[in-house]
Amino acid sequence: MSLEKTSAIVLRLVDFSETSCVVTLFTEDFGKIGALAKGARRPKGPFDSALDLLALCRIVFIHKSSEALDLLTEAKLLRRFRAASRDLSRLYAAYYVAELLLELTEFGDPHPELFGESERALSSLDQEGNIAETVMRFEMSALRQLGYLPALDVCAVCGSPVPAEGRVLFGHLAGGVLCQTCRPGQRQVVSLSRESWDALRSWEQMGLAPERFGDEFQPPVDDPKVRGELRGLMNHYLTNLLGHPPRMQKYLGMLAT
Ligand SMILES: [Zn+2]
């Protein structure tokens, strides 16, 4: 057992008893943790309303070495997610970010860079950031940092480079783009427009070398067709990865337009 301090995003709150709850947090230094928050449900509890869904907090907790829940001892609110009251689509997109963090990460597996991207995505959604682009950037970043990024530059099967022009074949089960030679026999193959493929590669490149791109950089996906195509591709890809569609996925349809 040790006393730890870190920053955290509140992903899930479940009532545990009349006065306590179990909170799932994505932390900067310890990855996802589950912690018991004693007294969190009391009106003037020790956490002073910091434990709000999607909020960013500074926390202190006792890290249990066994399988037992950690014990939260302090939580100070740094930023509450406020957009909920004015824009439901921003709230749904933020729930979606939280859902992917819950589903794609393991307990006790730290990814500080992904924490930074998550914090950035929630902040952008809470303010005036473009929702569709913010979500796509977060998805690409999460896939990259957790090792799930599809092959985009070379054929996922044989490693030959993608042709210089024309549409690009994407094999959902193959795990990335396919050349014409490897196409036969593959299932769940879609044909992707060049523009969509370019946008995906921009997001990938930005993740690999962020210093080459300003913090405000967003790949240009003004075209609703490209947005719709990428939304469909990502929905399909994540559904295969998780083994089921993300619960919030159906609310993302509106973001494609
Ligand atoms: Zn091939």
PDB file of C-alpha atoms and ligand atoms in Angstrom:
ATOM      1  CA  MET A   1       0.000   0.000   0.000  1.00  0.00           C
ATOM      2  CA  SER A   2       1.256   3.434  -0.896  1.00  0.00           C
ATOM      3  CA  LEU A   3      -0.138   6.949  -1.017  1.00  0.00           C
ATOM      4  CA  GLU A   4      -0.179   8.302  -4.571  1.00  0.00           C
ATOM      5  CA  LYS A   5      -1.003  11.643  -6.198  1.00  0.00           C
ATOM      6  CA  THR A   6      -1.964  12.183  -9.805  1.00  0.00           C
ATOM      7  CA  SER A   7      -4.410  13.871 -12.170  1.00  0.00           C
ATOM      8  CA  ALA A   8      -7.504  11.948 -13.206  1.00  0.00           C
ATOM      9  CA  ILE A   9     -10.586  12.021 -15.419  1.00  0.00           C
ATOM     10  CA  VAL A  10     -13.793  10.614 -13.907  1.00  0.00           C
ATOM     11  CA  LEU A  11     -15.053   7.877 -16.270  1.00  0.00           C
ATOM     12  CA  ARG A  12     -17.710   6.128 -14.203  1.00  0.00           C
ATOM     13  CA  LEU A  13     -19.459   6.419 -10.846  1.00  0.00           C
ATOM     14  CA  VAL A  14     -21.377   3.551  -9.296  1.00  0.00           C
ATOM     15  CA  ASP A  15     -23.178   3.786  -5.953  1.00  0.00           C
ATOM     16  CA  PHE A  16     -21.659   1.360  -3.488  1.00  0.00           C
ATOM     17  CA  SER A  17     -23.542   2.072  -0.303  1.00  0.00           C
ATOM     18  CA  GLU A  18     -25.743   4.817   1.056  1.00  0.00           C
ATOM     19  CA  THR A  19     -22.748   7.080   1.512  1.00  0.00           C
ATOM     20  CA  SER A  20     -20.010   5.666  -0.723  1.00  0.00           C
ATOM     21  CA  CYS A  21     -19.410   5.024  -4.389  1.00  0.00           C
ATOM     22  CA  VAL A  22     -16.935   3.204  -6.575  1.00  0.00           C
ATOM     23  CA  VAL A  23     -15.279   5.484  -9.082  1.00  0.00           C
ATOM     24  CA  THR A  24     -13.416   4.461 -12.222  1.00  0.00           C
ATOM     25  CA  LEU A  25     -10.760   6.999 -13.134  1.00  0.00           C
ATOM     26  CA  PHE A  26      -8.321   7.370 -15.998  1.00  0.00           C
ATOM     27  CA  THR A  27      -5.203   8.742 -14.322  1.00  0.00           C
ATOM     28  CA  GLU A  28      -2.141  10.364 -15.787  1.00  0.00           C
ATOM     29  CA  ASP A  29       0.410   8.195 -13.998  1.00  0.00           C
ATOM     30  CA  PHE A  30      -1.352   4.911 -13.213  1.00  0.00           C
ATOM     31  CA  GLY A  31      -3.710   4.406 -16.147  1.00  0.00           C
ATOM     32  CA  LYS A  32      -7.227   3.263 -15.315  1.00  0.00           C
ATOM     33  CA  ILE A  33      -7.967   2.631 -11.642  1.00  0.00           C
ATOM     34  CA  GLY A  34     -11.019   1.620  -9.657  1.00  0.00           C
ATOM     35  CA  ALA A  35     -11.298   3.234  -6.237  1.00  0.00           C
ATOM     36  CA  LEU A  36     -13.700   3.305  -3.332  1.00  0.00           C
ATOM     37  CA  ALA A  37     -14.725   6.841  -2.404  1.00  0.00           C
ATOM     38  CA  LYS A  38     -16.059   6.700   1.144  1.00  0.00           C
ATOM     39  CA  GLY A  39     -18.526   9.418   1.990  1.00  0.00           C
ATOM     40  CA  ALA A  40     -18.737  10.632  -1.614  1.00  0.00           C
ATOM     41  CA  ARG A  41     -22.540  10.516  -1.542  1.00  0.00           C
ATOM     42  CA  ARG A  42     -22.883  12.579   1.604  1.00  0.00           C
ATOM     43  CA  PRO A  43     -23.982  16.166   0.873  1.00  0.00           C
ATOM     44  CA  LYS A  44     -20.877  17.597   2.481  1.00  0.00           C
ATOM     45  CA  GLY A  45     -18.589  14.669   1.793  1.00  0.00           C
ATOM     46  CA  PRO A  46     -14.800  14.750   1.700  1.00  0.00           C
ATOM     47  CA  PHE A  47     -14.641  15.169  -2.088  1.00  0.00           C
ATOM     48  CA  ASP A  48     -16.645  18.350  -2.250  1.00  0.00           C
ATOM     49  CA  SER A  49     -18.493  17.456  -5.497  1.00  0.00           C
ATOM     50  CA  ALA A  50     -15.231  16.899  -7.401  1.00  0.00           C
ATOM     51  CA  LEU A  51     -16.369  13.413  -8.400  1.00  0.00           C
ATOM     52  CA  ASP A  52     -18.504  14.461 -11.321  1.00  0.00           C
ATOM     53  CA  LEU A  53     -18.652  12.427 -14.535  1.00  0.00           C
ATOM     54  CA  LEU A  54     -16.044  13.656 -17.089  1.00  0.00           C
ATOM     55  CA  ALA A  55     -14.504  16.069 -14.563  1.00  0.00           C
ATOM     56  CA  LEU A  56     -10.748  16.555 -14.355  1.00  0.00           C
ATOM     57  CA  CYS A  57      -9.439  16.218 -10.793  1.00  0.00           C
ATOM     58  CA  ARG A  58      -6.270  16.149  -8.797  1.00  0.00           C
ATOM     59  CA  ILE A  59      -6.508  13.069  -6.591  1.00  0.00           C
ATOM     60  CA  VAL A  60      -4.750  11.343  -3.715  1.00  0.00           C
ATOM     61  CA  PHE A  61      -5.361   7.628  -3.273  1.00  0.00           C
ATOM     62  CA  ILE A  62      -4.064   4.594  -1.466  1.00  0.00           C
ATOM     63  CA  HIS A  63      -2.816   2.146  -4.048  1.00  0.00           C
ATOM     64  CA  LYS A  64      -3.612  -1.406  -2.976  1.00  0.00           C
ATOM     65  CA  SER A  65      -1.149  -3.981  -4.181  1.00  0.00           C
ATOM     66  CA  SER A  66      -3.711  -6.761  -4.390  1.00  0.00           C
ATOM     67  CA  GLU A  67      -6.779  -7.067  -6.596  1.00  0.00           C
ATOM     68  CA  ALA A  68      -8.712  -4.949  -4.080  1.00  0.00           C
ATOM     69  CA  LEU A  69     -10.092  -1.536  -4.983  1.00  0.00           C
ATOM     70  CA  ASP A  70      -7.847   1.432  -4.351  1.00  0.00           C
ATOM     71  CA  LEU A  71      -9.034   3.877  -1.715  1.00  0.00           C
ATOM     72  CA  LEU A  72      -9.613   7.478  -2.754  1.00  0.00           C
ATOM     73  CA  THR A  73      -8.683   9.905   0.024  1.00  0.00           C
ATOM     74  CA  GLU A  74      -8.792  13.300  -1.728  1.00  0.00           C
ATOM     75  CA  ALA A  75     -10.183  14.734  -4.957  1.00  0.00           C
ATOM     76  CA  LYS A  76      -9.851  18.368  -5.920  1.00  0.00           C
ATOM     77  CA  LEU A  77     -11.826  19.587  -8.918  1.00  0.00           C
ATOM     78  CA  LEU A  78      -9.682  21.135 -11.657  1.00  0.00           C
ATOM     79  CA  ARG A  79     -12.311  21.394 -14.388  1.00  0.00           C
ATOM     80  CA  ARG A  80     -15.908  20.332 -14.628  1.00  0.00           C
ATOM     81  CA  PHE A  81     -17.417  19.319 -17.976  1.00  0.00           C
ATOM     82  CA  ARG A  82     -19.936  22.089 -18.467  1.00  0.00           C
ATOM     83  CA  ALA A  83     -21.105  21.715 -22.074  1.00  0.00           C
ATOM     84  CA  ALA A  84     -23.822  19.260 -21.000  1.00  0.00           C
ATOM     85  CA  SER A  85     -26.250  22.027 -20.192  1.00  0.00           C
ATOM     86  CA  ARG A  86     -26.011  23.773 -23.566  1.00  0.00           C
ATOM     87  CA  ASP A  87     -25.232  21.121 -26.179  1.00  0.00           C
ATOM     88  CA  LEU A  88     -26.250  17.491 -25.967  1.00  0.00           C
ATOM     89  CA  SER A  89     -24.076  16.425 -28.904  1.00  0.00           C
ATOM     90  CA  ARG A  90     -20.994  17.624 -27.020  1.00  0.00           C
ATOM     91  CA  LEU A  91     -22.044  15.628 -23.987  1.00  0.00           C
ATOM     92  CA  TYR A  92     -22.620  12.470 -26.050  1.00  0.00           C
ATOM     93  CA  ALA A  93     -19.240  12.853 -27.746  1.00  0.00           C
ATOM     94  CA  ALA A  94     -17.597  13.224 -24.317  1.00  0.00           C
ATOM     95  CA  TYR A  95     -19.408  10.118 -23.034  1.00  0.00           C
ATOM     96  CA  TYR A  96     -18.069   8.338 -26.095  1.00  0.00           C
ATOM     97  CA  VAL A  97     -14.485   9.377 -25.224  1.00  0.00           C
ATOM     98  CA  ALA A  98     -15.026   8.053 -21.688  1.00  0.00           C
ATOM     99  CA  GLU A  99     -16.503   4.816 -23.013  1.00  0.00           C
ATOM    100  CA  LEU A 100     -13.508   4.163 -25.269  1.00  0.00           C
ATOM    101  CA  LEU A 101     -11.132   4.787 -22.356  1.00  0.00           C
ATOM    102  CA  LEU A 102     -13.125   2.370 -20.198  1.00  0.00           C
ATOM    103  CA  GLU A 103     -13.231  -0.306 -22.877  1.00  0.00           C
ATOM    104  CA  LEU A 104      -9.838  -0.035 -24.548  1.00  0.00           C
ATOM    105  CA  THR A 105      -7.501   0.449 -21.565  1.00  0.00           C
ATOM    106  CA  GLU A 106      -6.465  -2.013 -18.857  1.00  0.00           C
ATOM    107  CA  PHE A 107      -6.392  -1.337 -15.124  1.00  0.00           C
ATOM    108  CA  GLY A 108      -2.974  -0.188 -13.929  1.00  0.00           C
ATOM    109  CA  ASP A 109      -1.530   0.285 -17.417  1.00  0.00           C
ATOM    110  CA  PRO A 110      -0.240   3.878 -17.612  1.00  0.00           C
ATOM    111  CA  HIS A 111      -0.434   5.881 -20.861  1.00  0.00           C
ATOM    112  CA  PRO A 112       0.418   9.482 -19.934  1.00  0.00           C
ATOM    113  CA  GLU A 113       0.324  10.643 -23.547  1.00  0.00           C
ATOM    114  CA  LEU A 114      -3.174   9.212 -23.978  1.00  0.00           C
ATOM    115  CA  PHE A 115      -4.184  10.953 -20.759  1.00  0.00           C
ATOM    116  CA  GLY A 116      -3.011  14.237 -22.335  1.00  0.00           C
ATOM    117  CA  GLU A 117      -4.985  13.556 -25.513  1.00  0.00           C
ATOM    118  CA  SER A 118      -8.086  12.602 -23.511  1.00  0.00           C
ATOM    119  CA  GLU A 119      -7.860  15.760 -21.465  1.00  0.00           C
ATOM    120  CA  ARG A 120      -7.386  17.790 -24.636  1.00  0.00           C
ATOM    121  CA  ALA A 121     -10.382  16.105 -26.332  1.00  0.00           C
ATOM    122  CA  LEU A 122     -12.709  16.753 -23.374  1.00  0.00           C
ATOM    123  CA  SER A 123     -11.551  20.341 -23.122  1.00  0.00           C
ATOM    124  CA  SER A 124     -12.150  20.867 -26.856  1.00  0.00           C
ATOM    125  CA  LEU A 125     -15.627  19.288 -26.630  1.00  0.00           C
ATOM    126  CA  ASP A 126     -16.443  21.394 -23.603  1.00  0.00           C
ATOM    127  CA  GLN A 127     -15.517  24.556 -25.482  1.00  0.00           C
ATOM    128  CA  GLU A 128     -15.969  25.297 -29.158  1.00  0.00           C
ATOM    129  CA  GLY A 129     -13.835  22.587 -30.801  1.00  0.00           C
ATOM    130  CA  ASN A 130     -15.232  20.863 -33.877  1.00  0.00           C
ATOM    131  CA  ILE A 131     -16.908  17.755 -32.466  1.00  0.00           C
ATOM    132  CA  ALA A 132     -16.367  15.331 -35.366  1.00  0.00           C
ATOM    133  CA  GLU A 133     -12.705  16.259 -35.752  1.00  0.00           C
ATOM    134  CA  THR A 134     -12.022  16.169 -32.027  1.00  0.00           C
ATOM    135  CA  VAL A 135     -13.534  12.700 -31.742  1.00  0.00           C
ATOM    136  CA  MET A 136     -11.612  11.384 -34.754  1.00  0.00           C
ATOM    137  CA  ARG A 137      -8.321  12.795 -33.497  1.00  0.00           C
ATOM    138  CA  PHE A 138      -8.926  11.176 -30.118  1.00  0.00           C
ATOM    139  CA  GLU A 139      -9.825   7.826 -31.694  1.00  0.00           C
ATOM    140  CA  MET A 140      -6.719   7.787 -33.864  1.00  0.00           C
ATOM    141  CA  SER A 141      -4.557   8.788 -30.915  1.00  0.00           C
ATOM    142  CA  ALA A 142      -6.057   6.104 -28.655  1.00  0.00           C
ATOM    143  CA  LEU A 143      -5.608   3.437 -31.327  1.00  0.00           C
ATOM    144  CA  ARG A 144      -2.007   4.458 -31.902  1.00  0.00           C
ATOM    145  CA  GLN A 145      -1.013   4.619 -28.259  1.00  0.00           C
ATOM    146  CA  LEU A 146      -2.707   1.355 -27.368  1.00  0.00           C
ATOM    147  CA  GLY A 147      -1.195  -0.443 -30.362  1.00  0.00           C
ATOM    148  CA  TYR A 148      -4.388  -0.915 -32.381  1.00  0.00           C
ATOM    149  CA  LEU A 149      -3.734   1.451 -35.282  1.00  0.00           C
ATOM    150  CA  PRO A 150      -4.542  -0.159 -38.649  1.00  0.00           C
ATOM    151  CA  ALA A 151      -1.850  -0.374 -41.335  1.00  0.00           C
ATOM    152  CA  LEU A 152      -2.317   2.675 -43.576  1.00  0.00           C
ATOM    153  CA  ASP A 153       0.836   3.028 -45.680  1.00  0.00           C
ATOM    154  CA  VAL A 154       1.480  -0.554 -46.728  1.00  0.00           C
ATOM    155  CA  CYS A 155      -0.680  -3.596 -47.376  1.00  0.00           C
ATOM    156  CA  ALA A 156      -1.570  -5.224 -44.043  1.00  0.00           C
ATOM    157  CA  VAL A 157      -0.884  -8.666 -45.551  1.00  0.00           C
ATOM    158  CA  CYS A 158       2.187  -8.406 -47.804  1.00  0.00           C
ATOM    159  CA  GLY A 159       3.660  -5.003 -46.910  1.00  0.00           C
ATOM    160  CA  SER A 160       3.649  -3.585 -50.437  1.00  0.00           C
ATOM    161  CA  PRO A 161       3.103   0.201 -50.633  1.00  0.00           C
ATOM    162  CA  VAL A 162      -0.314   1.712 -51.338  1.00  0.00           C
ATOM    163  CA  PRO A 163      -0.677   2.791 -55.023  1.00  0.00           C
ATOM    164  CA  ALA A 164      -0.007   6.492 -55.628  1.00  0.00           C
ATOM    165  CA  GLU A 165      -3.554   7.313 -56.691  1.00  0.00           C
ATOM    166  CA  GLY A 166      -7.140   6.110 -56.783  1.00  0.00           C
ATOM    167  CA  ARG A 167      -9.308   4.543 -54.131  1.00  0.00           C
ATOM    168  CA  VAL A 168      -7.758   2.473 -51.366  1.00  0.00           C
ATOM    169  CA  LEU A 169      -8.963  -0.944 -50.181  1.00  0.00           C
ATOM    170  CA  PHE A 170      -9.318  -1.312 -46.415  1.00  0.00           C
ATOM    171  CA  GLY A 171      -9.692  -4.770 -44.854  1.00  0.00           C
ATOM    172  CA  HIS A 172     -11.334  -4.596 -41.436  1.00  0.00           C
ATOM    173  CA  LEU A 173     -10.317  -8.116 -40.495  1.00  0.00           C
ATOM    174  CA  ALA A 174      -6.906  -7.867 -42.184  1.00  0.00           C
ATOM    175  CA  GLY A 175      -6.175  -4.820 -39.973  1.00  0.00           C
ATOM    176  CA  GLY A 176      -5.556  -2.161 -42.586  1.00  0.00           C
ATOM    177  CA  VAL A 177      -5.169  -1.326 -46.248  1.00  0.00           C
ATOM    178  CA  LEU A 178      -4.887  -4.104 -48.835  1.00  0.00           C
ATOM    179  CA  CYS A 179      -3.261  -4.343 -52.239  1.00  0.00           C
ATOM    180  CA  GLN A 180      -5.122  -5.809 -55.227  1.00  0.00           C
ATOM    181  CA  THR A 181      -3.097  -9.024 -54.986  1.00  0.00           C
ATOM    182  CA  CYS A 182      -4.083  -9.675 -51.373  1.00  0.00           C
ATOM    183  CA  ARG A 183      -7.712  -8.567 -51.799  1.00  0.00           C
ATOM    184  CA  PRO A 184      -9.225 -11.889 -52.969  1.00  0.00           C
ATOM    185  CA  GLY A 185     -10.449 -14.057 -50.105  1.00  0.00           C
ATOM    186  CA  GLN A 186     -10.466 -11.186 -47.577  1.00  0.00           C
ATOM    187  CA  ARG A 187     -13.744 -10.435 -45.798  1.00  0.00           C
ATOM    188  CA  GLN A 188     -15.134  -7.079 -44.635  1.00  0.00           C
ATOM    189  CA  VAL A 189     -13.233  -5.068 -47.228  1.00  0.00           C
ATOM    190  CA  VAL A 190     -14.347  -1.511 -48.010  1.00  0.00           C
ATOM    191  CA  SER A 191     -13.176   0.850 -50.707  1.00  0.00           C
ATOM    192  CA  LEU A 192     -12.011   4.143 -49.234  1.00  0.00           C
ATOM    193  CA  SER A 193     -11.821   7.434 -51.146  1.00  0.00           C
ATOM    194  CA  ARG A 194      -8.384   8.987 -51.553  1.00  0.00           C
ATOM    195  CA  GLU A 195      -9.511  12.019 -49.525  1.00  0.00           C
ATOM    196  CA  SER A 196     -10.526   9.879 -46.553  1.00  0.00           C
ATOM    197  CA  TRP A 197      -7.305   7.903 -46.702  1.00  0.00           C
ATOM    198  CA  ASP A 198      -5.323  11.180 -46.819  1.00  0.00           C
ATOM    199  CA  ALA A 199      -7.175  12.448 -43.734  1.00  0.00           C
ATOM    200  CA  LEU A 200      -6.487   9.241 -41.821  1.00  0.00           C
ATOM    201  CA  ARG A 201      -2.815   9.474 -42.691  1.00  0.00           C
ATOM    202  CA  SER A 202      -2.668  13.092 -41.544  1.00  0.00           C
ATOM    203  CA  TRP A 203      -4.031  12.069 -38.146  1.00  0.00           C
ATOM    204  CA  GLU A 204      -1.561   9.222 -37.993  1.00  0.00           C
ATOM    205  CA  GLN A 205       1.367  11.486 -38.910  1.00  0.00           C
ATOM    206  CA  MET A 206       0.268  14.071 -36.373  1.00  0.00           C
ATOM    207  CA  GLY A 207       0.310  11.398 -33.684  1.00  0.00           C
ATOM    208  CA  LEU A 208       3.748  10.173 -34.675  1.00  0.00           C
ATOM    209  CA  ALA A 209       5.379  13.598 -34.890  1.00  0.00           C
ATOM    210  CA  PRO A 210       3.215  16.100 -32.979  1.00  0.00           C
ATOM    211  CA  GLU A 211       6.021  18.693 -32.979  1.00  0.00           C
ATOM    212  CA  ARG A 212       5.526  19.120 -36.727  1.00  0.00           C
ATOM    213  CA  PHE A 213       1.918  20.172 -36.184  1.00  0.00           C
ATOM    214  CA  GLY A 214       0.621  23.015 -34.043  1.00  0.00           C
ATOM    215  CA  ASP A 215      -1.729  22.141 -31.225  1.00  0.00           C
ATOM    216  CA  GLU A 216      -4.581  23.686 -33.176  1.00  0.00           C
ATOM    217  CA  PHE A 217      -3.902  21.645 -36.296  1.00  0.00           C
ATOM    218  CA  GLN A 218      -6.824  19.581 -37.557  1.00  0.00           C
ATOM    219  CA  PRO A 219      -6.693  17.713 -40.854  1.00  0.00           C
ATOM    220  CA  PRO A 220      -9.138  19.375 -43.229  1.00  0.00           C
ATOM    221  CA  VAL A 221     -12.236  17.212 -43.456  1.00  0.00           C
ATOM    222  CA  ASP A 222     -14.741  19.884 -44.447  1.00  0.00           C
ATOM    223  CA  ASP A 223     -16.337  17.572 -46.968  1.00  0.00           C
ATOM    224  CA  PRO A 224     -19.403  15.888 -45.387  1.00  0.00           C
ATOM    225  CA  LYS A 225     -18.820  12.865 -47.635  1.00  0.00           C
ATOM    226  CA  VAL A 226     -15.328  12.356 -46.225  1.00  0.00           C
ATOM    227  CA  ARG A 227     -16.619  12.804 -42.684  1.00  0.00           C
ATOM    228  CA  GLY A 228     -19.401  10.305 -43.244  1.00  0.00           C
ATOM    229  CA  GLU A 229     -17.035   7.810 -44.813  1.00  0.00           C
ATOM    230  CA  LEU A 230     -14.505   8.098 -41.970  1.00  0.00           C
ATOM    231  CA  ARG A 231     -17.227   7.847 -39.323  1.00  0.00           C
ATOM    232  CA  GLY A 232     -18.488   4.652 -40.939  1.00  0.00           C
ATOM    233  CA  LEU A 233     -14.979   3.226 -41.177  1.00  0.00           C
ATOM    234  CA  MET A 234     -14.132   3.987 -37.554  1.00  0.00           C
ATOM    235  CA  ASN A 235     -17.481   2.634 -36.289  1.00  0.00           C
ATOM    236  CA  HIS A 236     -16.879  -0.642 -38.106  1.00  0.00           C
ATOM    237  CA  TYR A 237     -13.228  -0.879 -37.015  1.00  0.00           C
ATOM    238  CA  LEU A 238     -13.966  -0.205 -33.337  1.00  0.00           C
ATOM    239  CA  THR A 239     -16.914  -2.589 -33.338  1.00  0.00           C
ATOM    240  CA  ASN A 240     -14.592  -5.380 -34.505  1.00  0.00           C
ATOM    241  CA  LEU A 241     -11.933  -4.372 -31.996  1.00  0.00           C
ATOM    242  CA  LEU A 242     -14.315  -4.340 -29.005  1.00  0.00           C
ATOM    243  CA  GLY A 243     -16.422  -7.262 -30.184  1.00  0.00           C
ATOM    244  CA  HIS A 244     -19.544  -5.080 -30.034  1.00  0.00           C
ATOM    245  CA  PRO A 245     -20.517  -1.545 -31.075  1.00  0.00           C
ATOM    246  CA  PRO A 246     -19.657   1.131 -28.490  1.00  0.00           C
ATOM    247  CA  ARG A 247     -22.894   2.079 -26.698  1.00  0.00           C
ATOM    248  CA  MET A 248     -22.532   5.745 -27.603  1.00  0.00           C
ATOM    249  CA  GLN A 249     -21.796   4.987 -31.251  1.00  0.00           C
ATOM    250  CA  LYS A 250     -25.365   5.511 -32.408  1.00  0.00           C
ATOM    251  CA  TYR A 251     -25.235   9.081 -31.152  1.00  0.00           C
ATOM    252  CA  LEU A 252     -22.200   9.854 -33.301  1.00  0.00           C
ATOM    253  CA  GLY A 253     -24.175   9.667 -36.548  1.00  0.00           C
ATOM    254  CA  MET A 254     -25.034  13.325 -36.229  1.00  0.00           C
ATOM    255  CA  LEU A 255     -21.347  14.203 -36.111  1.00  0.00           C
ATOM    256  CA  ALA A 256     -20.732  12.967 -39.632  1.00  0.00           C
ATOM    257  CA  THR A 257     -22.676  15.787 -41.213  1.00  0.00           C
TER     258      THR A 257
HETATM  259 ZN    ZN B   1      -0.739  -7.207 -50.321  1.00  0.00          ZN
END
